[in-house]
mmCIF file of C-alpha atoms in Angstrom:
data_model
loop_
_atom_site.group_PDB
_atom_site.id
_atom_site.type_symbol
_atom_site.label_atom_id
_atom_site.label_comp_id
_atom_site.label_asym_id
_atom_site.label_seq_id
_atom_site.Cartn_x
_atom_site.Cartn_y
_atom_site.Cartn_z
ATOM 1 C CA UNK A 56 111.027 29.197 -0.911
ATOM 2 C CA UNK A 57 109.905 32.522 -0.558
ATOM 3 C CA UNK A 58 111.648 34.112 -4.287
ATOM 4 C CA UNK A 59 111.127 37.888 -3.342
ATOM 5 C CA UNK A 60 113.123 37.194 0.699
ATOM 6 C CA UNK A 61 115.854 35.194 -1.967
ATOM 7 C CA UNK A 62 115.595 38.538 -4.363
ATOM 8 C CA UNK A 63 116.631 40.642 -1.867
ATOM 9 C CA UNK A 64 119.240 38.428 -0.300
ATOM 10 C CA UNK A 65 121.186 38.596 -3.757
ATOM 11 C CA UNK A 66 120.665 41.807 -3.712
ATOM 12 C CA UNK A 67 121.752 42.908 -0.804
ATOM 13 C CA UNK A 68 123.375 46.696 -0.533
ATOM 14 C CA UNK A 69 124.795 46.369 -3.345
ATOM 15 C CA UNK A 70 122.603 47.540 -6.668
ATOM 16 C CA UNK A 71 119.530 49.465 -6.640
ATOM 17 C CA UNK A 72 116.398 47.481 -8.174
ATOM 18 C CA UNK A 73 113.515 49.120 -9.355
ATOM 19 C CA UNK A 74 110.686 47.293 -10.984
ATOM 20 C CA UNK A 75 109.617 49.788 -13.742
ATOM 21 C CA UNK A 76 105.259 48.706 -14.011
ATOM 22 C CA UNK A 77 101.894 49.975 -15.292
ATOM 23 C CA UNK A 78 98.471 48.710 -14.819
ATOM 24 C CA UNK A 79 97.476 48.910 -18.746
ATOM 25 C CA UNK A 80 99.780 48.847 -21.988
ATOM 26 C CA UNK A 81 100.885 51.793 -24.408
ATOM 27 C CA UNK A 82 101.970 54.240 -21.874
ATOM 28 C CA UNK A 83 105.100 54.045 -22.223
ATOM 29 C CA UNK A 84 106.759 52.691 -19.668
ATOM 30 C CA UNK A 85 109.534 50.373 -21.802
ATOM 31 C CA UNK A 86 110.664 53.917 -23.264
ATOM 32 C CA UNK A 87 110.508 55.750 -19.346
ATOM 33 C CA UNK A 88 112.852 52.886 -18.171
ATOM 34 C CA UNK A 89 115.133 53.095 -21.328
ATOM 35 C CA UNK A 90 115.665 56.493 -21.320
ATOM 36 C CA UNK A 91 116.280 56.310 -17.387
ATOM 37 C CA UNK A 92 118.247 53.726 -17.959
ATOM 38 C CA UNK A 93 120.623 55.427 -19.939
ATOM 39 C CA UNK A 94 120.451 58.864 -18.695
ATOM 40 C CA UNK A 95 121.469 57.081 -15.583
ATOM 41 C CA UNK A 96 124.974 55.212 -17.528
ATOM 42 C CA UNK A 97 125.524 59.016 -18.522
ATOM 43 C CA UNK A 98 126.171 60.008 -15.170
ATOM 44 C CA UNK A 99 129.256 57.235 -14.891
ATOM 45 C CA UNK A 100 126.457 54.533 -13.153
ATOM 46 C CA UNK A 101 126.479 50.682 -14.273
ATOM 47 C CA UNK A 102 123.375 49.937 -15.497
ATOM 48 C CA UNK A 103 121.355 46.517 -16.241
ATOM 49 C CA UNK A 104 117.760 46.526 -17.638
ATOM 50 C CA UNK A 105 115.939 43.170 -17.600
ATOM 51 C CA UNK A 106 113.334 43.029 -20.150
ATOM 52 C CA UNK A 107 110.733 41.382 -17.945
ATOM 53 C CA UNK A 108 107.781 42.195 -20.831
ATOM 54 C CA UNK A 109 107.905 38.208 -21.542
ATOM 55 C CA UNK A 110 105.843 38.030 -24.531
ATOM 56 C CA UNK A 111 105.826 41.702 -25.529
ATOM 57 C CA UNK A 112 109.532 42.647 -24.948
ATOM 58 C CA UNK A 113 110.495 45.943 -26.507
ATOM 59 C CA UNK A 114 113.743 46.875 -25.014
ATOM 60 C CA UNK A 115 115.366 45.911 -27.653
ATOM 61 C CA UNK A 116 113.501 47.418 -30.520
ATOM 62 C CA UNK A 117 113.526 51.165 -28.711
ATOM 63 C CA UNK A 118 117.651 50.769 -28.370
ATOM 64 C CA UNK A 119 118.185 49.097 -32.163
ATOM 65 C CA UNK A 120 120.130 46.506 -30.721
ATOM 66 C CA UNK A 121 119.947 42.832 -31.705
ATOM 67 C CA UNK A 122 117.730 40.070 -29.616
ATOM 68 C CA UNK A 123 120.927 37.421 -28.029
ATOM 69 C CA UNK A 124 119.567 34.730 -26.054
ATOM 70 C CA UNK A 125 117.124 35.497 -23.724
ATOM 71 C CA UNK A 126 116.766 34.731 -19.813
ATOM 72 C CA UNK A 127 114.003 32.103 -19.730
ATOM 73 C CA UNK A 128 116.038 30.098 -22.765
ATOM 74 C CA UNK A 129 119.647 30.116 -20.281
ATOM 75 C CA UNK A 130 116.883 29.155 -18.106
ATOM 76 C CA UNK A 131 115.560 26.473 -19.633
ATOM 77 C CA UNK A 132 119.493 25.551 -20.887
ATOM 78 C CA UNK A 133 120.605 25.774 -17.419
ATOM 79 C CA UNK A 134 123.203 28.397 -19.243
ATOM 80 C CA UNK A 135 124.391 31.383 -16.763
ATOM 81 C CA UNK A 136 122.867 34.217 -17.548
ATOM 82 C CA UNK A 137 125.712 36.257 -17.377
ATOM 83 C CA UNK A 138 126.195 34.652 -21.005
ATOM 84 C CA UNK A 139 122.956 35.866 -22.116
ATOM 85 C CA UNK A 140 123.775 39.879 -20.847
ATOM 86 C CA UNK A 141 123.980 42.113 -23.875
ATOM 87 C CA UNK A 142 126.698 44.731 -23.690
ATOM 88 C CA UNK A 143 127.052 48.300 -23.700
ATOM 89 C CA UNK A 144 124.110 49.237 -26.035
ATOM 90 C CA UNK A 145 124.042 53.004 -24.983
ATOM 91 C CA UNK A 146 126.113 52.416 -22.056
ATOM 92 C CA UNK A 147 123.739 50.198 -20.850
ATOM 93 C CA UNK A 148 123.536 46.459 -20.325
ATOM 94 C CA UNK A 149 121.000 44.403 -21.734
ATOM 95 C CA UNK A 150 119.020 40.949 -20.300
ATOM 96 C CA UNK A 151 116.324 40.105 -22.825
ATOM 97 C CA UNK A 152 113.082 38.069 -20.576
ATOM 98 C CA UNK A 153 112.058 35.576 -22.977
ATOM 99 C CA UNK A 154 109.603 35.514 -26.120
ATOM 100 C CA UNK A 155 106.415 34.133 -24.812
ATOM 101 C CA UNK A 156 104.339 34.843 -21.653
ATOM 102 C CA UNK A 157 103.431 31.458 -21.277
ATOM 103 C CA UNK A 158 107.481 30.684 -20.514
ATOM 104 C CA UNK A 159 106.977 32.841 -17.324
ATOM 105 C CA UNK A 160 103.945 31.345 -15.833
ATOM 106 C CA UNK A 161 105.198 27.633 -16.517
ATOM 107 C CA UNK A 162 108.858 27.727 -14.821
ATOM 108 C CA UNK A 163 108.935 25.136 -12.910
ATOM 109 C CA UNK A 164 110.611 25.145 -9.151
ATOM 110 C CA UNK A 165 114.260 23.947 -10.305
ATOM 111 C CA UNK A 166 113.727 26.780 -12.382
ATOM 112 C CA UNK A 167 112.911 29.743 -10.515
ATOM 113 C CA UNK A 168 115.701 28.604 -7.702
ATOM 114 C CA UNK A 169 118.341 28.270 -10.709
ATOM 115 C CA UNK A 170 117.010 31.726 -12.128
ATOM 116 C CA UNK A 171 117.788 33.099 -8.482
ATOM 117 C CA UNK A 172 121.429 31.749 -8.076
ATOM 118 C CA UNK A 173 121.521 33.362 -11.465
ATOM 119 C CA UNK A 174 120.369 36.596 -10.783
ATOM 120 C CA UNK A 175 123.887 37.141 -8.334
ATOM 121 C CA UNK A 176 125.164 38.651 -11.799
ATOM 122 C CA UNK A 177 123.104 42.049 -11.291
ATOM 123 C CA UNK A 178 125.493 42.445 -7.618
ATOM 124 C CA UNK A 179 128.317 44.476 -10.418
ATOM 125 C CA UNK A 180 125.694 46.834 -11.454
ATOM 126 C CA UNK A 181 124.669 50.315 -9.500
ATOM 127 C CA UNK A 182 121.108 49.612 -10.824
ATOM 128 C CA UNK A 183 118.948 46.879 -12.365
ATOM 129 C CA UNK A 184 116.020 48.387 -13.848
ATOM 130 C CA UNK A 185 113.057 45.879 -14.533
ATOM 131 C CA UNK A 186 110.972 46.368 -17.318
ATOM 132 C CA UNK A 187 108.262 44.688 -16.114
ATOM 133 C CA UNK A 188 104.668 43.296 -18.463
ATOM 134 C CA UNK A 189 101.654 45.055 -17.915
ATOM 135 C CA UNK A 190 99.882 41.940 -16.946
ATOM 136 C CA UNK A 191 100.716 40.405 -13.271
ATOM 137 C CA UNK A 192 101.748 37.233 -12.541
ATOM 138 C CA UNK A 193 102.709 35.475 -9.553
ATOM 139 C CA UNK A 194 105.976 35.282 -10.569
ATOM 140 C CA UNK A 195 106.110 38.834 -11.930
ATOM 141 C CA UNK A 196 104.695 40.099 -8.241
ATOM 142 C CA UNK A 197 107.575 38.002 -6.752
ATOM 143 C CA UNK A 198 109.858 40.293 -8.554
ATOM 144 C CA UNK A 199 108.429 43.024 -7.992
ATOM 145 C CA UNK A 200 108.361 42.709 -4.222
ATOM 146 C CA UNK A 201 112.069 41.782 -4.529
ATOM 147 C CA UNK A 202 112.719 44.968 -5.922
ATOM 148 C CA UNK A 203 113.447 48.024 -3.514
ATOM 149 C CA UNK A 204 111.049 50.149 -4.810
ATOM 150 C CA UNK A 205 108.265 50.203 -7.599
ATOM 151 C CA UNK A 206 107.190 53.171 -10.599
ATOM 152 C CA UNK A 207 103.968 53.241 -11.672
ATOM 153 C CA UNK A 208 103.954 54.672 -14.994
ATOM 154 C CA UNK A 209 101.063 56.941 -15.813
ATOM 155 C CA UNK A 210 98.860 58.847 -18.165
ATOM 156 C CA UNK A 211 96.650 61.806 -17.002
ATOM 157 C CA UNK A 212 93.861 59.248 -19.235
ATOM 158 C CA UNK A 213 91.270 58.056 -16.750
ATOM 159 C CA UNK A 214 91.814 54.125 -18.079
ATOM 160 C CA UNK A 215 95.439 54.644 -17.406
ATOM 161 C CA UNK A 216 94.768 56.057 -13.539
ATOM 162 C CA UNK A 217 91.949 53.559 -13.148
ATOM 163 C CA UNK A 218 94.356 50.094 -14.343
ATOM 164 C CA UNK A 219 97.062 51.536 -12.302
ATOM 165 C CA UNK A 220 95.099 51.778 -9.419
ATOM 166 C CA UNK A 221 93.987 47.939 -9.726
ATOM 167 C CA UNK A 222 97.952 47.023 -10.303
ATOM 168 C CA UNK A 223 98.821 49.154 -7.361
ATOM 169 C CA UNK A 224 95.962 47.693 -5.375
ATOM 170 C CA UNK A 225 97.190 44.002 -6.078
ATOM 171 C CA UNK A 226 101.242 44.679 -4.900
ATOM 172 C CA UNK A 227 100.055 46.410 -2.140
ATOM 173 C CA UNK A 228 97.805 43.527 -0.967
ATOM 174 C CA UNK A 229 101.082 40.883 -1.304
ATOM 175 C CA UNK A 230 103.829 43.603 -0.447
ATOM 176 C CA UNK A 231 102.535 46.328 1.798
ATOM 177 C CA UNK A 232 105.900 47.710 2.469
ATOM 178 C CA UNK A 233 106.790 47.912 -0.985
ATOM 179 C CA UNK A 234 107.799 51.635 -1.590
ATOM 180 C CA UNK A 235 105.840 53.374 -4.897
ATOM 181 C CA UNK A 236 107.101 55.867 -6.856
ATOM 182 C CA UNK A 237 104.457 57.549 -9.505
ATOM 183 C CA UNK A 238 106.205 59.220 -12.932
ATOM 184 C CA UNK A 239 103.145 60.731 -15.226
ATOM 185 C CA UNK A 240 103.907 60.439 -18.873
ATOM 186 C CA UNK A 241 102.701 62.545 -21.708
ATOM 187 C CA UNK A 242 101.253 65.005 -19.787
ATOM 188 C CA UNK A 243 100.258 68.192 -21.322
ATOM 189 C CA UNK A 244 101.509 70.845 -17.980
ATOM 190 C CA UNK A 245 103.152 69.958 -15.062
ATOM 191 C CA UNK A 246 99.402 71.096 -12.941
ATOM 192 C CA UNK A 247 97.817 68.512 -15.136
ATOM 193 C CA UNK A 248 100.490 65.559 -14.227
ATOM 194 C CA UNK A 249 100.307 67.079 -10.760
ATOM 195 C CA UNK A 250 96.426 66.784 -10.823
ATOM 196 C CA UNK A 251 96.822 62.989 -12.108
ATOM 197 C CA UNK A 252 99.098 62.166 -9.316
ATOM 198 C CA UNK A 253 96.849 63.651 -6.993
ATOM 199 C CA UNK A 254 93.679 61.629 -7.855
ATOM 200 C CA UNK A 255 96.146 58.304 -7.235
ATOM 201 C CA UNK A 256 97.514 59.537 -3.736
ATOM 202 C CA UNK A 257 94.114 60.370 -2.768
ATOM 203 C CA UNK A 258 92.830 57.053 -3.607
ATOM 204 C CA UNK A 259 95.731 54.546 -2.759
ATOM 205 C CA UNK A 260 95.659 57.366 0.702
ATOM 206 C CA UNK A 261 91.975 56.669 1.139
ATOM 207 C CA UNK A 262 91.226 52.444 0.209
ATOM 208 C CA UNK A 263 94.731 51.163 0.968
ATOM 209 C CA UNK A 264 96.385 53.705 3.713
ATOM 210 C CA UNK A 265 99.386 53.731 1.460
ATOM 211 C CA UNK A 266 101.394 56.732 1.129
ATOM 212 C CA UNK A 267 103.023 57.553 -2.424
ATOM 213 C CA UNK A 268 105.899 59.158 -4.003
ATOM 214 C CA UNK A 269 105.702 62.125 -6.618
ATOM 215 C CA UNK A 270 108.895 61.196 -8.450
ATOM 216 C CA UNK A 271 107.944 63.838 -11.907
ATOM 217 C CA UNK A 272 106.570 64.147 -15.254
ATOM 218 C CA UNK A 273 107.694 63.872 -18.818
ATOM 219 C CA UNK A 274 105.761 65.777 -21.393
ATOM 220 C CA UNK A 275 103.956 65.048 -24.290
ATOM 221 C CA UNK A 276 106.905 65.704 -26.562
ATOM 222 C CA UNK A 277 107.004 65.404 -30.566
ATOM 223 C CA UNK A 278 110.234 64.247 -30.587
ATOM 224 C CA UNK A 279 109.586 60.887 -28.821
ATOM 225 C CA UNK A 280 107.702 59.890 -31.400
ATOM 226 C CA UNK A 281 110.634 60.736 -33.956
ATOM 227 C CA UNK A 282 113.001 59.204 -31.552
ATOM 228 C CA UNK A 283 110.736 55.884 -31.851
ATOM 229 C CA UNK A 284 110.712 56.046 -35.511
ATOM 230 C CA UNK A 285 114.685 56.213 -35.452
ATOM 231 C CA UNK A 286 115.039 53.602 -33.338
ATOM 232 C CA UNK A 287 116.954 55.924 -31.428
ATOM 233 C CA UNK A 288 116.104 56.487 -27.086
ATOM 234 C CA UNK A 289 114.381 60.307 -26.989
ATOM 235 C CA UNK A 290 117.481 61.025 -24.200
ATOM 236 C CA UNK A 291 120.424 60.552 -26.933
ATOM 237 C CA UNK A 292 118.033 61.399 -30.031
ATOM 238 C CA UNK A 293 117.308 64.923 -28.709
ATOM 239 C CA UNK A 294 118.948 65.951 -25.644
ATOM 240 C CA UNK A 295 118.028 69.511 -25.546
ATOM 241 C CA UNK A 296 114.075 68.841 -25.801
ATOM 242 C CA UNK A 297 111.954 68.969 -22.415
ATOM 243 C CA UNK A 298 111.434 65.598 -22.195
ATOM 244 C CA UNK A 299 114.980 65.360 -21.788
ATOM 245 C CA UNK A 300 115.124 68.006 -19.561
ATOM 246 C CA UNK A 301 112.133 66.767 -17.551
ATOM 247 C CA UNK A 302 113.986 63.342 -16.972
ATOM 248 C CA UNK A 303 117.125 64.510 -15.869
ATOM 249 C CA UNK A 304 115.225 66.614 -13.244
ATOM 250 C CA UNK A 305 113.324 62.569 -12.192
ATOM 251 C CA UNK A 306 117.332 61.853 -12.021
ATOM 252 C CA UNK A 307 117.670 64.094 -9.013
ATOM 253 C CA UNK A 308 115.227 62.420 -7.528
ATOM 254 C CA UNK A 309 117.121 58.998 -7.567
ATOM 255 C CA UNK A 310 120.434 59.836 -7.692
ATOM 256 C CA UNK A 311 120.892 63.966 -5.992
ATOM 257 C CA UNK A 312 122.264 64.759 -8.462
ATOM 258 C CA UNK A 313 120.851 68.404 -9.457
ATOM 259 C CA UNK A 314 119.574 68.241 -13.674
ATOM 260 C CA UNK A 315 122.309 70.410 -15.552
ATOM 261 C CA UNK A 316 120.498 74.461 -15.694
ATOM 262 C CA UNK A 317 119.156 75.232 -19.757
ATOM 263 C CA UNK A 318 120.409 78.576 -20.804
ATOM 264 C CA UNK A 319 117.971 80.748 -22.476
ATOM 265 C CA UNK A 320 118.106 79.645 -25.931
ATOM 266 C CA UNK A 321 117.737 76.090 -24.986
ATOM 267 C CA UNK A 322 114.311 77.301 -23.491
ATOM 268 C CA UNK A 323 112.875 79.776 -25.936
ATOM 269 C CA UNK A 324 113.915 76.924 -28.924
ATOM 270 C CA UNK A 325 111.406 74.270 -27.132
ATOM 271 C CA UNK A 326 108.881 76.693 -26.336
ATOM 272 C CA UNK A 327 109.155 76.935 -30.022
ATOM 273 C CA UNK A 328 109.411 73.670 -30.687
ATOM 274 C CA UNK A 329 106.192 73.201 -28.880
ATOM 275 C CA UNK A 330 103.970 75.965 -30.857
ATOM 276 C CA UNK A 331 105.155 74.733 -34.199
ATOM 277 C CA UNK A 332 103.731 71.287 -33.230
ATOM 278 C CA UNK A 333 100.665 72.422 -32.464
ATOM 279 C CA UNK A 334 100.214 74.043 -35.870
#
C-alpha cells in the first residue's frame, strides 16, 4: 500500500499538512513549528502538531507540557490515537511520536495501515503541523510526501544550507511534486536570509529543476533563548520582539492574513533591544 496516496486520502480538503524538516539538527525547527503552531491557534485556527522527532522529541519540553502516551505506544496498543492527543497546551493540540527512533523504522505493516485509519483524527483540525526528525527514513519520507507541502528550516551556516540541500535532494527524488517552502532562521538581516535562500534556489533550480518558495525569516533574537530557558514558546513569551513580528508576517504567507502594523515605540524598543544585546 502506497502510505503517502493513503495520507492524502485521509486528508482530503479538509486540514492543511505541512511537514515542518531540516537536513541537520539544532536549527531550530521544533521551536519554528511551535511558535507557528500557536501563532496560528491565535488567529481562531485548530491546530494539531505531531511530534514526529521519534527519538529526539522536543515539542513537549519547548511548550512545558507533560509527555501522555505517545503515537507509536497506541500503536503498538492498538489504542486510537485520538486517546493519546494532548489538549489545548497554548491553544494547540498535542500528538507526542514515540521515544525511540528505532520504534519508527521497525513498525511493522499491520502497523503502519492501523496508524493510517488512525490518522482520520487530524480531519477536525485546520492544520496538522509535523515536526518531523532530522534524519530520513522511509517511513518519515512517506509522511512527508503525504503532506501538502514541505519547510525546510534553515541557517545562513554553510553546514546548515549544505544538509538541507542533501534532505531536499532525497524528497525530491521520491516526491517530485512535493511543494517546498524555505523559512531561514537566526539570520542576522533580512539581505543575509535573502542571500541564504538564494544559494538554495539556485542550486535545487540548477541540479534538480525544482522551483522553491521564499516563505521569510526569523531573526537571531535574544529573547528566544530566554523564551527556551522559561519553557515558555518566544510567540507568547515576548510578543512585541521581531521574531514575533517576523513570524506573524510568515503567517500571511499561509493564511492572508496581513501581520498586525507595530507602532513606533514597538519599533524603536527592539531596535533597542537589539543594540543592548550586542553590548
Amino acid at each position: 500500500m502506497d502510505q503517502a496516496r493513503r495520507l492524502r486520502a485521509i486528508n482530503g480538503a479538509h486540514p492543511t499538512t505541512i511537514a515542518f524538516a531540516s537536513g541537520k539538527g539544532g536549527v531550530g525547527k521544533t521551536n519554528v513549528c511551535v511558535n507557528t503552531a500557536i501563532a496560528l491557534a491565535e488567529l481562531g485556527k485548530r491546530v494539531l502538531i505531531v511530534d514526529f522527532d521519534i527519538g529526539m522529541a522536543n515539542v513537549h519540553i519547548l511548550m512545558n507540557a507533560m509527555k501522555s502516551r505517545t503515537m507509536i505506544e497506541s500503536v503498538k496498543a492498538r489504542i486510537p490515537l485520538a486517546s493519546a492527543v494532548q489538549k489545548n497546551v497554548y491553544g494547540v493540540d498535542i500528538l507526542h511520536g514515540g521515544s525511540g527512533q528505532d520504534q519508527l523504522v521497525h513498525l511493522s505493516d499491520e502497523d503502519m495501515q492501523f496508524l493510517m485509519r488512525e490518522l482520520e483524527v487530524l480531519t477536525e483540525y485546520d492544520y496538522v503541523l509535523f515536526d518531523m526528525g532530522a534524519g530520513a527514513t522511509d517511513t518519515s519520507l512517506q509522511f512527508i510526501a503525504g503532506c501538502d507541502e514541505m519547510f525546510l528550516i534553515l541557517t545562513p551556516e554553510p553546514t546548515s544550507l549544505m544538509d538541507g540541500y542533501a534532505y531536499t535532494k532525497l524528497v525530491h527524488h521520491q516526491y517530485p511534486d512535493l511543494p517546498l517552502g524555505v523559512i531561514v532562521n537566526r539570520a542576522q538581516s533580512g539581505e543575509e536570509a535573502l542571500q541564504c535562500f538564494e544559494r538554495m534556489e539556485v542550486a535545487c533550480k540548477q541540479f534538480l529543476n525544482k522551483t522553491i518558495r521564499f516563505l521569510g525569516f526569523l531573526p537571531d533574537d535574544a529573547s528566544v533563548r530566554k523564551a527556551v530557558i522559561a519553557q515558555v514558546p518566544f510567540y507568547q513569551y515576548n510578543r512585541k520582539s521581531d521574531i514575533s513580528w517576523r513570524l506573524e508576517r510568515i503567517l500571511t504567507t499561509l493564511t492572508g492574513t496581513p501581520p498586525k502594523p507595530r507602532h513606533l515605540m514597538d519599533r524603536l524598543m527592539g531596535n533597542l533591544r537589539k543594540q543592548w544585546n550586542r553590548v
